[in-house]
Coordinates of C-alpha atoms and ligand atoms in Angstrom, one line a residue:
X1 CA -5.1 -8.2 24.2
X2 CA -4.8 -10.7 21.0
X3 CA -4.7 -8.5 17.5
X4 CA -6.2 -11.6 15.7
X5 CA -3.8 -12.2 13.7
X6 CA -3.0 -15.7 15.5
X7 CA 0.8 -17.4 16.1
X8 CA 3.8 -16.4 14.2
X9 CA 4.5 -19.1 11.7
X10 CA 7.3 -22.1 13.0
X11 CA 8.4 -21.5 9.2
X12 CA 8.3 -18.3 6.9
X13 CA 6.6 -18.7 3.6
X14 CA 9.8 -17.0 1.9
X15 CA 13.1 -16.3 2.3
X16 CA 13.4 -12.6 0.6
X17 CA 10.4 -10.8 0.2
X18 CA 10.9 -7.6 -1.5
X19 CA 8.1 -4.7 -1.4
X20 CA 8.8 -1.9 -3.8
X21 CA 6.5 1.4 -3.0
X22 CA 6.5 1.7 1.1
X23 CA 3.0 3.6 1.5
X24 CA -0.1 2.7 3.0
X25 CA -0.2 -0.9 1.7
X26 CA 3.6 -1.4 1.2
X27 CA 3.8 -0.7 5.0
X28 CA 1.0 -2.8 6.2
X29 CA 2.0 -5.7 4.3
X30 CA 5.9 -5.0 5.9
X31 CA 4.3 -4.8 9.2
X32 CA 2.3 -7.9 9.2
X33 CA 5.0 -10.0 7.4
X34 CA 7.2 -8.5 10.4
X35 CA 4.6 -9.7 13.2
X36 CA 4.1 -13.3 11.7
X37 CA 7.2 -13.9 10.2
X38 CA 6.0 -14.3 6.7
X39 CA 10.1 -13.8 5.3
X40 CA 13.4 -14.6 6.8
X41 CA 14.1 -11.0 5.3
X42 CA 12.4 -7.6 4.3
X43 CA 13.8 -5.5 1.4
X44 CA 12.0 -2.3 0.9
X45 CA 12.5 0.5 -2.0
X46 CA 10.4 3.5 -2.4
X47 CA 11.3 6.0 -5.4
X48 CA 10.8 9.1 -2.5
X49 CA 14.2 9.2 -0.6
X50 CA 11.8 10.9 2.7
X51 CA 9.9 7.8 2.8
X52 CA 12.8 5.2 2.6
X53 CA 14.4 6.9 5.4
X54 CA 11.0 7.4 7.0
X55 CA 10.9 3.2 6.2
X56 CA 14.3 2.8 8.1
X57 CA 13.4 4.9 11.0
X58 CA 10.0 3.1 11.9
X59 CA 12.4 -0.6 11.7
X60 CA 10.0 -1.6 8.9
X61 CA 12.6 -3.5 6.6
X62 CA 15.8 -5.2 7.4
X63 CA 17.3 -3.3 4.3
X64 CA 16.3 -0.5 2.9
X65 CA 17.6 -0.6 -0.8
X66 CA 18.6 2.5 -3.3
X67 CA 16.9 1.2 -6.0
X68 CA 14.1 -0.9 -7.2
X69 CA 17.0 -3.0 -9.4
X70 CA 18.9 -3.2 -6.0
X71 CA 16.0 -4.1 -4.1
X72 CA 14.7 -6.9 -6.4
X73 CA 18.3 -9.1 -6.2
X74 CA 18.3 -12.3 -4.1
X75 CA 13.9 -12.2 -3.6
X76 CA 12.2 -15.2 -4.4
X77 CA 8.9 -13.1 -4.0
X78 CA 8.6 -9.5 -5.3
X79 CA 5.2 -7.3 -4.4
X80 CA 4.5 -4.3 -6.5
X81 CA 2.9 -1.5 -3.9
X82 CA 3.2 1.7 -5.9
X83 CA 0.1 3.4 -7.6
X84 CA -1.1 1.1 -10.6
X85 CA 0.1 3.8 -13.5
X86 CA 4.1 3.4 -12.2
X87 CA 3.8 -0.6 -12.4
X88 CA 4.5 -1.0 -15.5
X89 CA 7.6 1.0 -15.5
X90 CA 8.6 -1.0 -12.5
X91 CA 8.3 -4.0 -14.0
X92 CA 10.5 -2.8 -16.9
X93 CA 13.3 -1.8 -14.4
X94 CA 13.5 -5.0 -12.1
X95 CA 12.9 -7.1 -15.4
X96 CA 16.6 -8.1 -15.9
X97 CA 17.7 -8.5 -12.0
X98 CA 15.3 -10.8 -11.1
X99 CA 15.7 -14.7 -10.6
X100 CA 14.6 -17.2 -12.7
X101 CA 11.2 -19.4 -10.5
X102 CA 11.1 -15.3 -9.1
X103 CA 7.3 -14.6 -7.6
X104 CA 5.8 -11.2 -8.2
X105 CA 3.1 -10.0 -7.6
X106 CA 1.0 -6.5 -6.9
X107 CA -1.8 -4.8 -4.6
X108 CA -3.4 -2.7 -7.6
X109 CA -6.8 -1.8 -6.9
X110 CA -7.4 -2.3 -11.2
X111 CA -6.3 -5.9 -13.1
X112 CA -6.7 -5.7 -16.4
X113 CA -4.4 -3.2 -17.2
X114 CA -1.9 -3.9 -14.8
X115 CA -1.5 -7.5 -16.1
X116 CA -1.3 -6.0 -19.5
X117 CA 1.4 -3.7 -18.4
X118 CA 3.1 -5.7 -15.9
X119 CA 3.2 -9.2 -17.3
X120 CA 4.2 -8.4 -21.1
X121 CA 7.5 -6.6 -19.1
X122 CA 8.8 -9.4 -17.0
X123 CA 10.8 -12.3 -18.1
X124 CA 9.1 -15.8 -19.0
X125 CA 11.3 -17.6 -16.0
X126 CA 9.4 -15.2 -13.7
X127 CA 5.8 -15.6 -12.0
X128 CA 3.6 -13.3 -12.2
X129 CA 0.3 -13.6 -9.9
X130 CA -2.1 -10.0 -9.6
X131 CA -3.9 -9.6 -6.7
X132 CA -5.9 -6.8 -5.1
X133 CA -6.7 -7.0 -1.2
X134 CA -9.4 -5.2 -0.8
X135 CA -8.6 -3.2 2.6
X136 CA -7.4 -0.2 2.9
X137 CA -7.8 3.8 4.8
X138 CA -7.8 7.0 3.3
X139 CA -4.7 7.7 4.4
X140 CA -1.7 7.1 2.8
X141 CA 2.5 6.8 3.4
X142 CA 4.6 4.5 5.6
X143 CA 3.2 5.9 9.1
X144 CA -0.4 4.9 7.9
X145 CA 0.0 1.0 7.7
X146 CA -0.7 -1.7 10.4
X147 CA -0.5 -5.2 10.7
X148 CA -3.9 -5.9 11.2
X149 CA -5.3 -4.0 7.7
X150 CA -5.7 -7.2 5.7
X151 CA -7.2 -9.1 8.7
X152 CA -11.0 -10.7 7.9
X153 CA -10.5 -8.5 4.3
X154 CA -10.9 -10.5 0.5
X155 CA -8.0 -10.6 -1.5
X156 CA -8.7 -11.1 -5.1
X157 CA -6.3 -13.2 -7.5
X158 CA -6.8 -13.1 -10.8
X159 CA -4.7 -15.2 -12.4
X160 CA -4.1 -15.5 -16.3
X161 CA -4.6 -19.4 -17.2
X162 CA -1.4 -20.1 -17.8
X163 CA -0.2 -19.6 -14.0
X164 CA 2.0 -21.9 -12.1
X165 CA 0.1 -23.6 -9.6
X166 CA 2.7 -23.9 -7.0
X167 CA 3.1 -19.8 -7.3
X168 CA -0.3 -19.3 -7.3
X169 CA -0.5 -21.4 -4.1
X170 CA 2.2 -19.8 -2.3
X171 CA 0.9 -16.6 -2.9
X172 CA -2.6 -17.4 -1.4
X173 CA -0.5 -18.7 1.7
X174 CA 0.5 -15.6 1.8
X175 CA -2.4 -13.8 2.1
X176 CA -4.5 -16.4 4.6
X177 CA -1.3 -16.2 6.7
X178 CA -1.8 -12.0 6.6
X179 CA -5.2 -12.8 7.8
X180 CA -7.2 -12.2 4.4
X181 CA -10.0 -14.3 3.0
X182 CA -8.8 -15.2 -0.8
X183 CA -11.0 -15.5 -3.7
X184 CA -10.1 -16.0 -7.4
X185 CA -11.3 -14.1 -10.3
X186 CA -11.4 -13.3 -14.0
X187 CA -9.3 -9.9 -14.1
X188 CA -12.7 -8.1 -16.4
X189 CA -14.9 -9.8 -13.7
X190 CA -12.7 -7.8 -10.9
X191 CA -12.9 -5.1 -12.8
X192 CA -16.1 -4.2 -13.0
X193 CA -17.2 -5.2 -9.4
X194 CA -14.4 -2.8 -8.0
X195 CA -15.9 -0.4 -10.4
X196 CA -19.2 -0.8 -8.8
X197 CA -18.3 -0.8 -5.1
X198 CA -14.8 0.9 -5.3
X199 CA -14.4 3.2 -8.0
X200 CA -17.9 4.8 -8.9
X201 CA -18.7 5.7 -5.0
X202 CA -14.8 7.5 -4.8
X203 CA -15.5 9.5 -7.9
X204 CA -19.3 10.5 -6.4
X205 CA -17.7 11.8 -3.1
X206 CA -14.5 13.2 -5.3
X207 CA -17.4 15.0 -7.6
X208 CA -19.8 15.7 -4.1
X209 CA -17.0 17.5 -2.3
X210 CA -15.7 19.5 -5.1
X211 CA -19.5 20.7 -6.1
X212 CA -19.9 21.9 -2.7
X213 CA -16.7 24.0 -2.5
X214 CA -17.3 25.5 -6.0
X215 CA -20.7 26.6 -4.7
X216 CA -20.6 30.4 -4.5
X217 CA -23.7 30.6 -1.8
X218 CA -22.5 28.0 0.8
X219 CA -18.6 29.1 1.7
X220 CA -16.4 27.2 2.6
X221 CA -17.0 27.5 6.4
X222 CA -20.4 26.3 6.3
X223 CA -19.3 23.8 4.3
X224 CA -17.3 23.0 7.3
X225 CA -19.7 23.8 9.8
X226 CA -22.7 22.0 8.9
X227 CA -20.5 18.5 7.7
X228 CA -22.0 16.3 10.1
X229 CA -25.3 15.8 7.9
X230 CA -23.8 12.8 6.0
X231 CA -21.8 15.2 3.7
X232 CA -18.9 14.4 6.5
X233 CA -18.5 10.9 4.8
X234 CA -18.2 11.9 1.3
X235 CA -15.3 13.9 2.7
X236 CA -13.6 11.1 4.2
X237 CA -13.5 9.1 1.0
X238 CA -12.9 12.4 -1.2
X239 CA -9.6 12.6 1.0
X240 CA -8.3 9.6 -0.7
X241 CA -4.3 10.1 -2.5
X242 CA -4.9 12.1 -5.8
X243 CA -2.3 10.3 -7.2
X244 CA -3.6 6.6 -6.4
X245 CA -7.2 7.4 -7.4
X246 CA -6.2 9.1 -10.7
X247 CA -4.7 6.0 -12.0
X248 CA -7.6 3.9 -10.9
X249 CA -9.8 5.7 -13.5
X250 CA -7.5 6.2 -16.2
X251 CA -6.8 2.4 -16.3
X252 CA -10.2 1.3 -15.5
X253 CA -11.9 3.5 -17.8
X254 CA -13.9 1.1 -19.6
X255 CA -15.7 -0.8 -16.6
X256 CA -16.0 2.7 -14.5
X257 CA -17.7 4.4 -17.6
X258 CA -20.2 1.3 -17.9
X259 CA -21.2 1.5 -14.2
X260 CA -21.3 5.4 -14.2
X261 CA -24.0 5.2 -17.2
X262 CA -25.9 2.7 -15.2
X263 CA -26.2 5.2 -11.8
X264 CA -26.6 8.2 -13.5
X265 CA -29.9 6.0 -15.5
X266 CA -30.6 5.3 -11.5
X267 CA -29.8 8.9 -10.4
X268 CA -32.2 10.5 -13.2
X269 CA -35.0 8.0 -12.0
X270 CA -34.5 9.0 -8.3
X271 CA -35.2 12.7 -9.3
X272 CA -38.1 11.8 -11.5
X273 CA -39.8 10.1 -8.2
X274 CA -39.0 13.9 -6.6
X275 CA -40.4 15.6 -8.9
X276 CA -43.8 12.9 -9.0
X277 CA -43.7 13.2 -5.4
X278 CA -43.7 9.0 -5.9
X279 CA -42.6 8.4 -2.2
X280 CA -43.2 4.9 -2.5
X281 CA -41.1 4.7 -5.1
X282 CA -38.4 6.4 -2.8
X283 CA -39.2 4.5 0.6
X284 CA -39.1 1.3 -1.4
X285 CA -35.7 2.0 -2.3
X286 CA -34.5 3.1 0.6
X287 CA -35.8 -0.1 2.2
X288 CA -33.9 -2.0 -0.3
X289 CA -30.7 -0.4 0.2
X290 CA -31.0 -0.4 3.9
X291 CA -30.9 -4.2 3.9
X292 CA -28.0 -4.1 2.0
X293 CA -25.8 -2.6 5.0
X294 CA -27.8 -4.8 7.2
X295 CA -26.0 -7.8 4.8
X296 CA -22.3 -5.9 4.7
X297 CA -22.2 -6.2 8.6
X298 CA -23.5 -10.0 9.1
X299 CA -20.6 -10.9 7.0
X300 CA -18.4 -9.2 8.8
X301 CA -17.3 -6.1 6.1
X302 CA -18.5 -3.2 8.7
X303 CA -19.5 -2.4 12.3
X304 CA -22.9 -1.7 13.4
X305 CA -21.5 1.3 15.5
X306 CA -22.9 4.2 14.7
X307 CA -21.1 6.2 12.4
X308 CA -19.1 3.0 10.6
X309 CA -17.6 2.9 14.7
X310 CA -15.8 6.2 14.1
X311 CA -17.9 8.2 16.6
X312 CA -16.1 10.1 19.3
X313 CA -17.7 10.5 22.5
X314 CA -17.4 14.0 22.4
X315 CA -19.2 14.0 18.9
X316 CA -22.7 15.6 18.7
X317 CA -25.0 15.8 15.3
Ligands
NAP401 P1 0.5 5.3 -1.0 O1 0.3 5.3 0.5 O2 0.4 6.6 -1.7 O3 2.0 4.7 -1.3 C1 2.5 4.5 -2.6 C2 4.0 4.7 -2.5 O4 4.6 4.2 -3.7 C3 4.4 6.2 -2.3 O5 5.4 6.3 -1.3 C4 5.0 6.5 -3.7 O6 5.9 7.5 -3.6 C5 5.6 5.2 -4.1 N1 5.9 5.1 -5.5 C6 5.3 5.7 -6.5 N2 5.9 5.4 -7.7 C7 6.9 4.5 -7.4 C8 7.9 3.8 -8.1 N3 8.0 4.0 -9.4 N4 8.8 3.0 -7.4 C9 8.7 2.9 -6.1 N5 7.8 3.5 -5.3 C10 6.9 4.3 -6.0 O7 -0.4 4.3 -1.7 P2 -1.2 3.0 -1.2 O8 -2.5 3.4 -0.6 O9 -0.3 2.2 -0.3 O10 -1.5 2.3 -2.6 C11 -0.5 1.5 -3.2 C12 -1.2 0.5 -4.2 O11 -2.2 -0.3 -3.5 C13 -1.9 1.2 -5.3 O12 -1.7 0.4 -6.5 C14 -3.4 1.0 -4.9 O13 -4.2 1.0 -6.1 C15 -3.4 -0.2 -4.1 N6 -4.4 -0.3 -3.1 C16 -4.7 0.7 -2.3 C17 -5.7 0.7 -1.3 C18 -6.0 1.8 -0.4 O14 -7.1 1.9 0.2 N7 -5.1 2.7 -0.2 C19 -6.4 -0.6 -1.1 C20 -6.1 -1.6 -2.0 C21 -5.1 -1.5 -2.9 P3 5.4 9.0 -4.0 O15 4.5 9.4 -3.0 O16 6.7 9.8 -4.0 O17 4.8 8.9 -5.4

């Protein structure tokens, strides 16, 4: 059976590619660059020594490097895949080892402040292009990626005006040869529509799940027990990496805090139409946002399964 991901290329896009944090994304991007030989070479580094030898054992680079400084020498394309609060201190590390015409670029789920951090800290000879694919799991580490995680997923560049074209172009080869859809963006403009459909709905089911285990009267079994009733979702998402998530907010804060004021606005009008018993007002809603998903799965973003597809047989709710 085909994955999708079409014909190795006759040519790879690069000769090095280096990939410098090996979890979820790192892997995945390893794995597909493996399967359609997007590189003549793989360099990988990760600053945990379990997951560069977990890296080595699942044949994921063809070196696994000591350090990020180690890692970066002889790439002509360098991709940042470490939480977006260690970027910048990545960037200052690999700064002197890197060659001059050098691409590098990043998966960080926030722009703004990782082009502030990351591009004031490399040198001028260097190419810098952000980008965000937006794909990914709750889970997380080297054993979690697959080649097919990017396929039929955006990934949004947002490059400063001053880019070089040819850079900019090879990097968006390399993403429609992963099997992404790429679209180009203001890094603000990204900003606040991941904080809108990324960010806000994490921090809900971060702040849904930790309500419901703080609550004295329902323990923690029937927590468990009873899950099923959408709650089950929230849990999934909730389940995200700490450590990724906590950076998202603390360098998106401004966009995140603007969308928040706007849903809890929505949230406080919702509990208004309870309290009216306005069940128009509700159903209305609920039609609207039902259409919504309808328009998510004709373009492609979801499954019409039931459950998002993740139903087991054996399942029963
Ligand atoms: P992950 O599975 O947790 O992997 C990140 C890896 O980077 C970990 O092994 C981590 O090691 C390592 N790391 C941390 N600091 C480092 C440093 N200074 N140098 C080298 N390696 C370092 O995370 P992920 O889900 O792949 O996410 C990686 C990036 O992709 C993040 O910027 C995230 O915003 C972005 N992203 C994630 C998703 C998603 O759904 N997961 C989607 C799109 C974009 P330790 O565990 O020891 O810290």
């Amino acid at each position: 059976m085909t994955d999708g991901l079409g014909p190795r290329l006759e040519t790879p896009l690069f000769e090095q590619v280096t990939l410098i944090g090996i979890g979820l994304i790192g892997s995945s991007l390893a794995r597909v660059t493996q399967r359609k030989g997007l590189a003549t070479r793989i360099v990988a580094y990760d600053s945990d020594p379990d997951v560069r030898a977990q890296v080595e054992r699942l044949g994921l680079a063809d070196v696994v490097a000591p350090s990020a400084e180690k890692a970066v020498q002889n790439a002509d394309l360098v991709l940042l895949c470490a939480p977006v609060g260690a970027m910048g201190a990545i960037a200052k590390t690999i700064a002197p080892h890197l060659a001059p015409g050098t691409i590098v670029s990043d998966v960080g789920s926030v722009k703004a402040a990782v082009i502030q951090s990351v591009a004031s800290r490399l040198p001028e000879n260097v190419h810098f292009v952000p980008a965000h694919p937006v794909a990914g799991t709750e889970y997380s580490g080297p054993a979690a990626g697959f080649a097919t995680l990017f396929l039929n997923r955006w990934c949004i560049l947002t490059p400063t005006p001053e880019i070089d074209a040819q850079a900019l172009a090879r990097i968006t080869a390399f993403w429609t040869a992963a099997g992404a859809n790429v679209e180009m963006m203001k890094a603000t403009h990204h900003d606040l529509v991941l904080a809108i459909t990324s960010h806000v709905p994490h921090l809900i089911a971060y702040n849904i799940v930790g309500t419901a285990a703080d609550l004295e009267t329902v323990t923690q079994s029937e927590v468990i027990k009873f899950s099923a009733g959408g709650f089950r979702d929230f849990t999934r998402i909730a389940s995200s990496d700490p450590t990724m998530w906590r950076d998202i907010f603390l360098n998106n804060k401004p966009a995140v805090i603007e969308m928040l004021g706007r849903f809890t606005e929505d949230l406080i009008a919702l509990q208004r139409m309870i309290r009216h018993d306005d069940g128009e007002g509700l159903f209305n809603l609920f039609t609207r946002t039902r259409a919504i998903r309808r328009t998510i799965i004709e373009q492609g973003q979801e499954t019409a399964a039931p459950d998002f597809g993740r139903r087991q047989p054996e399942d029963t709710e």
